[in-house]
Short mmCIF file of C-alpha atoms in Angstrom, two decimals:
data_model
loop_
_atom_site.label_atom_id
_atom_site.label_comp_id
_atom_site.label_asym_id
_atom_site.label_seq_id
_atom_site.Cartn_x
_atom_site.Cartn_y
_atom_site.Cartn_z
CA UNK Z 296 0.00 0.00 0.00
CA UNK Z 297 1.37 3.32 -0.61
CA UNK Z 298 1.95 5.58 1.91
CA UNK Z 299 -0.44 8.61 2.46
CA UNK Z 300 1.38 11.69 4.04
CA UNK Z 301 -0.78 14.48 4.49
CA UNK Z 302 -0.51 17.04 6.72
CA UNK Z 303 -4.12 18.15 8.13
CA UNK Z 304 -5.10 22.07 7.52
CA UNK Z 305 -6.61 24.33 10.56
CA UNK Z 306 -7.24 21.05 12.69
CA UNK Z 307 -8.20 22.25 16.14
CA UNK Z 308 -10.42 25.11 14.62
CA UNK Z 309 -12.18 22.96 12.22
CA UNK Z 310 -12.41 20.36 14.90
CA UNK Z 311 -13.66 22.38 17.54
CA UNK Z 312 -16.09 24.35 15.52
CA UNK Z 313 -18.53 20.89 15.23
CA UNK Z 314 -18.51 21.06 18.89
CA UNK Z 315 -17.06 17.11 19.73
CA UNK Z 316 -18.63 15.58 22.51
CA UNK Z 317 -19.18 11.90 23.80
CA UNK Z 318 -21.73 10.22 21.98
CA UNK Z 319 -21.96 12.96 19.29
CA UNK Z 320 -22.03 11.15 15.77
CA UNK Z 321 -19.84 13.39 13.40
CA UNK Z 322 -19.33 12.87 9.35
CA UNK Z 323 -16.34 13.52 7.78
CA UNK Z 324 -17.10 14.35 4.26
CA UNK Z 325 -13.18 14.05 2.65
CA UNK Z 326 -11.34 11.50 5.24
CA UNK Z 327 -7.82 12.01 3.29
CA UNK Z 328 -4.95 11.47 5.20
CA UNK Z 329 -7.49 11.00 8.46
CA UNK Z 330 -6.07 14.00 10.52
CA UNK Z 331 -9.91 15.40 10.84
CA UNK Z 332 -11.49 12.40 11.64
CA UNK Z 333 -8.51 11.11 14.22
CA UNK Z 334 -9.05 14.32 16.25
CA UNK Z 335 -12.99 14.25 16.14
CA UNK Z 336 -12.82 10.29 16.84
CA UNK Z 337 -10.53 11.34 19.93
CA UNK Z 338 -12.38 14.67 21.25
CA UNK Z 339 -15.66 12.28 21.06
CA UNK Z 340 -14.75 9.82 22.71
CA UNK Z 341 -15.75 6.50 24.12
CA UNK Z 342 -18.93 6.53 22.05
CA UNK Z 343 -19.37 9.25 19.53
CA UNK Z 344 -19.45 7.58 16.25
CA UNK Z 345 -18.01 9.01 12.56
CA UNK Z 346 -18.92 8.64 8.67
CA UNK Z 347 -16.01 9.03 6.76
CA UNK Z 348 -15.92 9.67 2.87
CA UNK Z 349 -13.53 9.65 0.54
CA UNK Z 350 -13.47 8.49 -3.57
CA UNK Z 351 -9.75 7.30 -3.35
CA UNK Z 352 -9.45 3.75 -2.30
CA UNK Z 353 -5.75 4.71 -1.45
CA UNK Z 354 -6.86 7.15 1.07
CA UNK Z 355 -9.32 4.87 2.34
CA UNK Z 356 -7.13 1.69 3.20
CA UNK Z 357 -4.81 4.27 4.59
CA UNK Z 358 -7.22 5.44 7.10
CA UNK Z 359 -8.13 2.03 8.14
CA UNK Z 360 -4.80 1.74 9.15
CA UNK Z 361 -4.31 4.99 10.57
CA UNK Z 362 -8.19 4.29 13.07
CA UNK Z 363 -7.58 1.11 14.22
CA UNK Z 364 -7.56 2.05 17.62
CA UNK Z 365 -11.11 3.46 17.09
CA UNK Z 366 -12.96 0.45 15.39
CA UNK Z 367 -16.22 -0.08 16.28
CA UNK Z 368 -16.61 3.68 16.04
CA UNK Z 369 -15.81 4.49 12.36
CA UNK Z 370 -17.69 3.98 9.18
CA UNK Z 371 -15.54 4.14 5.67
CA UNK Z 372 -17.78 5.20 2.42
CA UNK Z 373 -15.91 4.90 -0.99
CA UNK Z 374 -18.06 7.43 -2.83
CA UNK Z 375 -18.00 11.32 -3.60
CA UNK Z 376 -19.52 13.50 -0.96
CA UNK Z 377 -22.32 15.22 -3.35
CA UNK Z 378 -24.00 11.39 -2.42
CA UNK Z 379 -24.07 12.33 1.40
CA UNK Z 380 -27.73 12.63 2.08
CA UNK Z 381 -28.28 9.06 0.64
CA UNK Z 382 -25.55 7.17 1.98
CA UNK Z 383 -25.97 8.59 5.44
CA UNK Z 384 -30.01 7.37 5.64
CA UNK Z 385 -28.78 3.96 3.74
CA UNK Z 386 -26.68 3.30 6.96
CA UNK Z 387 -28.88 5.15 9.23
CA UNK Z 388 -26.49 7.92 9.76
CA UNK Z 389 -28.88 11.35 9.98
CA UNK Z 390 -29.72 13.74 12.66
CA UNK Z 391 -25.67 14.19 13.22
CA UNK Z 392 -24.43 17.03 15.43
CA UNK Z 393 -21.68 18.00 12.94
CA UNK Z 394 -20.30 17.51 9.38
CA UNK Z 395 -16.79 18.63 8.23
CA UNK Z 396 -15.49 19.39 4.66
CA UNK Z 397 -11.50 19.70 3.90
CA UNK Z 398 -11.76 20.34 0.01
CA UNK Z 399 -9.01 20.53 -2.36
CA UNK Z 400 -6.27 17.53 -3.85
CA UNK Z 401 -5.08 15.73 -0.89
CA UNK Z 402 -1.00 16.21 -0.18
CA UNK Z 403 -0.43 12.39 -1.60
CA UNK Z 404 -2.28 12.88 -5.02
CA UNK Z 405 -0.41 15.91 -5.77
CA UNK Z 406 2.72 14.00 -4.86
CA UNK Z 407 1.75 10.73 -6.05
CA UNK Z 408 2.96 11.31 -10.35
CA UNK Z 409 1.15 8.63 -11.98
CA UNK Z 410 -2.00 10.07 -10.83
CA UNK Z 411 -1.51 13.35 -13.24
CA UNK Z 412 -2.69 15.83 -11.27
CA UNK Z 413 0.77 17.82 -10.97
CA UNK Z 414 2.96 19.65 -13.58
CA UNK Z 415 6.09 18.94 -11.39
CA UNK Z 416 5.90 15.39 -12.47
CA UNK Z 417 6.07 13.51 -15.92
CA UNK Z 418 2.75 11.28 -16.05
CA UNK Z 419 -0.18 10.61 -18.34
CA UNK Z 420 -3.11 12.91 -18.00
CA UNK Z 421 -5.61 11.76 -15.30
CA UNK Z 422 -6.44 13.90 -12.44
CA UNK Z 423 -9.22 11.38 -11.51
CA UNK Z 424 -10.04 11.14 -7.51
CA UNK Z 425 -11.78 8.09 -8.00
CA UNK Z 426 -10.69 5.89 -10.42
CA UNK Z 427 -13.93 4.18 -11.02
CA UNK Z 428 -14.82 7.27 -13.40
CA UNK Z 429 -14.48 6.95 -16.89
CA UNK Z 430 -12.88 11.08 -17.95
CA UNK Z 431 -9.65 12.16 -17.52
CA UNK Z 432 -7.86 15.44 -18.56
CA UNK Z 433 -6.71 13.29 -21.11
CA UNK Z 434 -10.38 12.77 -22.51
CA UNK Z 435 -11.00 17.21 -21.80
CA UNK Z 436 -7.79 18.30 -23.89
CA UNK Z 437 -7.72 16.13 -26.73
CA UNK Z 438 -11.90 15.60 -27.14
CA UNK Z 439 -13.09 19.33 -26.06
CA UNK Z 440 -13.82 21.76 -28.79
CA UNK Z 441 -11.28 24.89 -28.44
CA UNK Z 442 -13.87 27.13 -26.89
CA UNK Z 443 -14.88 24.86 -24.42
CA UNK Z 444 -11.30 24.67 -23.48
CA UNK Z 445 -11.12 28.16 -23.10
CA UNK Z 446 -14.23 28.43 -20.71
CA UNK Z 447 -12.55 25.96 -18.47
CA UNK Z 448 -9.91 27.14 -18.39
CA UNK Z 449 -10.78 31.13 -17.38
CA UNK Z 450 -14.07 29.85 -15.55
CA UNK Z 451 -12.55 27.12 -13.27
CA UNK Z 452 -8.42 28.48 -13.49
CA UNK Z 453 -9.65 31.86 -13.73
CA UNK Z 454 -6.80 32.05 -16.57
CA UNK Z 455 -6.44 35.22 -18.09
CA UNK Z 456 -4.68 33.54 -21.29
CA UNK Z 457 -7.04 31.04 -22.00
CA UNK Z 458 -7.89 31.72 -25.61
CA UNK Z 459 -4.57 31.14 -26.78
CA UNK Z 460 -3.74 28.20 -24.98
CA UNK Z 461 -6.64 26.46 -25.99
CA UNK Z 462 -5.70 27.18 -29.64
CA UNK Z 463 -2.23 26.22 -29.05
CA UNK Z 464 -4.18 22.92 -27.30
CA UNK Z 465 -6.07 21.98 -30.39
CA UNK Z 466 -3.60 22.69 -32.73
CA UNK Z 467 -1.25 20.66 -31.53
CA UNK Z 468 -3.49 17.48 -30.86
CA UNK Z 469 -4.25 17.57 -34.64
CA UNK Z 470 -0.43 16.03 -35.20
CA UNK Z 471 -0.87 13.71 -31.91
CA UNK Z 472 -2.70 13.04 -29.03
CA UNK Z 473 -1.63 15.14 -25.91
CA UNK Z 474 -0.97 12.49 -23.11
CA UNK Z 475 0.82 13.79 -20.59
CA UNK Z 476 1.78 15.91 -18.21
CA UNK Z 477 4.91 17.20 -19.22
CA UNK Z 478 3.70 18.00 -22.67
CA UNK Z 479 0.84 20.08 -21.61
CA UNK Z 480 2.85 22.16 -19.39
CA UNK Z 481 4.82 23.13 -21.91
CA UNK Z 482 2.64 23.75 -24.30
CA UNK Z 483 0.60 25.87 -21.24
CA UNK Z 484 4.03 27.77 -20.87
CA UNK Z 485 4.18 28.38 -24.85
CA UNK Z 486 1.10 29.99 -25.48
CA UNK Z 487 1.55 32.11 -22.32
CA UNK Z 488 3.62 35.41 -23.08
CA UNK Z 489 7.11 35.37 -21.88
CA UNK Z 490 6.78 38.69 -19.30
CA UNK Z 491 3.96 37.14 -17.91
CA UNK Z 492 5.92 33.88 -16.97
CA UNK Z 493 8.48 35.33 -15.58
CA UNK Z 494 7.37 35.90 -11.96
CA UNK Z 495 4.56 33.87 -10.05
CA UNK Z 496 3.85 30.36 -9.39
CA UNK Z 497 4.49 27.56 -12.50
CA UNK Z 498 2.15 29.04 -15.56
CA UNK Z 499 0.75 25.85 -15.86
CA UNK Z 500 -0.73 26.13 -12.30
CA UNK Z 501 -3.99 27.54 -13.06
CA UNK Z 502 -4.52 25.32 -15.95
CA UNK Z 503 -3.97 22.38 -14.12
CA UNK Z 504 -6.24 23.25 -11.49
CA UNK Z 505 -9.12 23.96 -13.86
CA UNK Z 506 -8.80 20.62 -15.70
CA UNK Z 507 -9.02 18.76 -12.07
CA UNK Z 508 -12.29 20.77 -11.02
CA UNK Z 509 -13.33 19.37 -14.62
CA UNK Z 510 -12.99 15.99 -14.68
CA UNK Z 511 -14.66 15.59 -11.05
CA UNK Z 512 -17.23 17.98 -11.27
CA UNK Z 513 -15.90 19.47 -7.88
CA UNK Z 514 -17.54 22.66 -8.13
CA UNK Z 515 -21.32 21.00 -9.13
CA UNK Z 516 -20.25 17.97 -6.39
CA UNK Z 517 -19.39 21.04 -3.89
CA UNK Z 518 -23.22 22.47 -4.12
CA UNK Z 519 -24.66 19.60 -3.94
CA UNK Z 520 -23.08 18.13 -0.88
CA UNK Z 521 -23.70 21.34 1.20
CA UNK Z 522 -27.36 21.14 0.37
CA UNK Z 523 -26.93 17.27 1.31
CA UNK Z 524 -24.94 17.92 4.83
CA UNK Z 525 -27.60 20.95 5.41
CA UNK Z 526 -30.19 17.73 5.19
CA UNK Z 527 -28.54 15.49 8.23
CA UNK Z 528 -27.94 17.94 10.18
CA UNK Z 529 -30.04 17.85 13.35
CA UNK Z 530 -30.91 21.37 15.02
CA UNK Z 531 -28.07 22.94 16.60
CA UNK Z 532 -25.28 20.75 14.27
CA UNK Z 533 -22.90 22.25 12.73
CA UNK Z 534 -21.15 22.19 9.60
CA UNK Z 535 -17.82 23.61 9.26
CA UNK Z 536 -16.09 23.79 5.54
CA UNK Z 537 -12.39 24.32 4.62
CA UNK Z 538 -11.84 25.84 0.82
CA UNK Z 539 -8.66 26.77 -0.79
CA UNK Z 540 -9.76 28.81 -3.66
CA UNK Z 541 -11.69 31.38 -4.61
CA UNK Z 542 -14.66 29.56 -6.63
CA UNK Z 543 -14.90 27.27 -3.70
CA UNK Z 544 -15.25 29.60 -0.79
CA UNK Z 545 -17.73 31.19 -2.71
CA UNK Z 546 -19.90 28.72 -3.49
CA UNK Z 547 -19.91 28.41 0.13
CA UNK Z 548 -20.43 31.53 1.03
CA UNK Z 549 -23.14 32.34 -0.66
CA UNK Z 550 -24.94 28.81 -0.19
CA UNK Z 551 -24.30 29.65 3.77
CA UNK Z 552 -25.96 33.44 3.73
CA UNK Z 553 -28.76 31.75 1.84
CA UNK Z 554 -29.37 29.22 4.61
CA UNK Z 555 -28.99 31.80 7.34
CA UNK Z 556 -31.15 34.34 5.95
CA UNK Z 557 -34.51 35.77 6.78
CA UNK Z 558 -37.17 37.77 5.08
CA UNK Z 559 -36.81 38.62 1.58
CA UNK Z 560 -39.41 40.78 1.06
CA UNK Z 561 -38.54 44.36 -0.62
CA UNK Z 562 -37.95 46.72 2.22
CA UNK Z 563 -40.94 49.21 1.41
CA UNK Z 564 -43.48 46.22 2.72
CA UNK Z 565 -45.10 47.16 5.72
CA UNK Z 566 -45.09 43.19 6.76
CA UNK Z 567 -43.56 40.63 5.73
CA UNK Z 568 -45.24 38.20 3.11
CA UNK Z 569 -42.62 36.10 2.20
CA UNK Z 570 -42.36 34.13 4.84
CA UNK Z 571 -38.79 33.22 4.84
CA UNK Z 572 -36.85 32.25 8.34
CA UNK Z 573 -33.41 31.87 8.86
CA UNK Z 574 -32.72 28.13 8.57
CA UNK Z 575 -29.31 28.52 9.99
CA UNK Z 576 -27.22 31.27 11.87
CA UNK Z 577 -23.53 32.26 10.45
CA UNK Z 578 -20.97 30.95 13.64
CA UNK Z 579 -17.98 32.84 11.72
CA UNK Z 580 -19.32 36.23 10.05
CA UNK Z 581 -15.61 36.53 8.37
CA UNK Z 582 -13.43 33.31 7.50
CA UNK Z 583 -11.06 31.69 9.72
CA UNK Z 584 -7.36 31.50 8.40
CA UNK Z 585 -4.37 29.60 8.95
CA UNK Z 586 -1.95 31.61 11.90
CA UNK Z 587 1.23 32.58 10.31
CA UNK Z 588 3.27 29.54 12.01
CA UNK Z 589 0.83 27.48 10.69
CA UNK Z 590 1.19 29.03 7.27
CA UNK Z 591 5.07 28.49 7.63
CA UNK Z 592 5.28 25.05 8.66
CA UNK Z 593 2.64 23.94 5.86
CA UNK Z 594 3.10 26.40 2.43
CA UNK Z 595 0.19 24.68 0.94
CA UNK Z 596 -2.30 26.11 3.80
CA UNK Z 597 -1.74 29.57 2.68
CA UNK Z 598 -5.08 29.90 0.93
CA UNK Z 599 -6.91 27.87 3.29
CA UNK Z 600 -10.62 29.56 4.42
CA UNK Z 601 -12.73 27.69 7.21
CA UNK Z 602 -16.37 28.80 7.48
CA UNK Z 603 -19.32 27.37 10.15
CA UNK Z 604 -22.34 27.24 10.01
CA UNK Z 605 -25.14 26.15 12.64
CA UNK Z 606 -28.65 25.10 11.92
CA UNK Z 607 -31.62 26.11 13.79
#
């Protein structure tokens, strides 16, 4: 089995905003390298009980591992989190007091090559989180038409030179099929003009990223998993969510202010008619960041943006 190093973002503050107690039941909606779900297992313990999800098998057989001490107490799910509603009632899992989400590529899948999410390595074009799936980025760059390149590639990388490296994309595949990684960061870095490359991160970053919110749907997965947690919930849970970018957070955002507000009638009404009550109340009015140790031990928690959420 290969070894899953991953070092857990804003772990006592996501942890402690789903309030742990003993006999709480808790669902951990992307187990990963099991730092979330080892904490909440611990601060709930004898008897509160966890549903863990994750798509990747690896991550999965790690955790197993990694929980041994708490069997009895832990439930694995091998399925994406936008299925949470169902495969909570399936096992009987609802009315839980809190529900954590850690989103983002997990440390060992960026690090992992042959999976092809990362420029850094030389690999064929995959980017899938679970393996089951059928598309890959290998299916997106050579299959898509050059606009709909584009569009992914400024809505989900928010690339500002999208047009031309989707035409440099397409024109290329007509001589061969673009298979890996290495060849379509440097076609990425071609099409991109040379001032612009010369400070920043890698310019194949943002491309990269919007290819894997492509192949697994994370943004459309992402909506419909809040709505799902939202569901289990019992009154007074709490659902606390960890984004890393800026589509993420706010999807979030916005699907949390929703929730949490109240009338929407226009403000000249003398009464309200709508009807509408606050489903939920905001627990952090402004997102909580990394500290700046934590920020320095772990680079990669930089962008890192926890929000909570209680409902009433």
């Amino acid at each position: 089995m290969q070894t899953f190093e991953h070092t857990t973002v804003l772990l006592e503050e996501t942890v402690d905003a789903v309030l742990p107690r003993d006999g709480g039941r808790y669902i951990d909606c992307t187990l990963g390298g099991a730092g979330h779900s080892e904490r909440l297992l611990n601060k709930s313990a004898p008897s509160g009980l966890l549903l863990a999800f994750d798509q990747d098998t690896s991550a999965i057989e790690h955790a197993k591992q990694k929980l041994q001490a708490y069997e009895g107490r832990v439930q694995f799910v091998h399925a994406n989190f936008r299925h949470i509603a169902e495969e909570a009632s399936a096992r009987k899992f609802t009315d839980v007091d809190g529900v954590l989400f850690d989103l983002g590529v997990s440390s060992p899948q960026f690090d992992e090559g042959e999976r092809g999410f990362s420029y850094r390595f030389d690999a064929p074009l995959d980017m899938r989180m679970d393996t089951r799936q059928t598309l890959t980025a290998a299916d997106i760059v050579n299959k898509y038409s050059e606009a709909e390149l584009a569009r992914i590639f400024f809505q989900y990388g928010e690339e500002k030179f999208s047009r031309p490296i989707a035409r440099l994309i397409v024109r290329r595949r007509e001589e061969r099929p673009i298979d890996s990684t290495s060849e379509l960061a440097d076609l990425v870095k071609a099409a991109i003009p040379a001032p612009a490359r010369r400070s920043g991160p890698h310019p194949a970053r943002r491309v990269f990223q919007a290819l894997r919110i492509a192949v697994n749907d994370e943004l459309g997965a992402l909506e419909e998993a809040l709505q799902g947690a939202f569901q289990v919930l019992k009154p007074g849970g709490r659902m606390a969510v960890i984004t890393f970018h800026s589509l993420e957070d706010r999807i979030v955002k916005h699907a949390f202010q929703a929730l949490a507000q109240g009338c929407i009638c226009p403000p000249d009404f003398p009464v309200c008619r709508c009807g509408n009550v606050p489903k939920a109340k905001l627990v952090t009015r402004k997102p909580v960041v990394p500290s700046a140790q934590e920020v320095e031990e772990n680079p990669r928690s930089r962008s890192a943006k926890l929000r909570v959420i209680e409902k009433l």
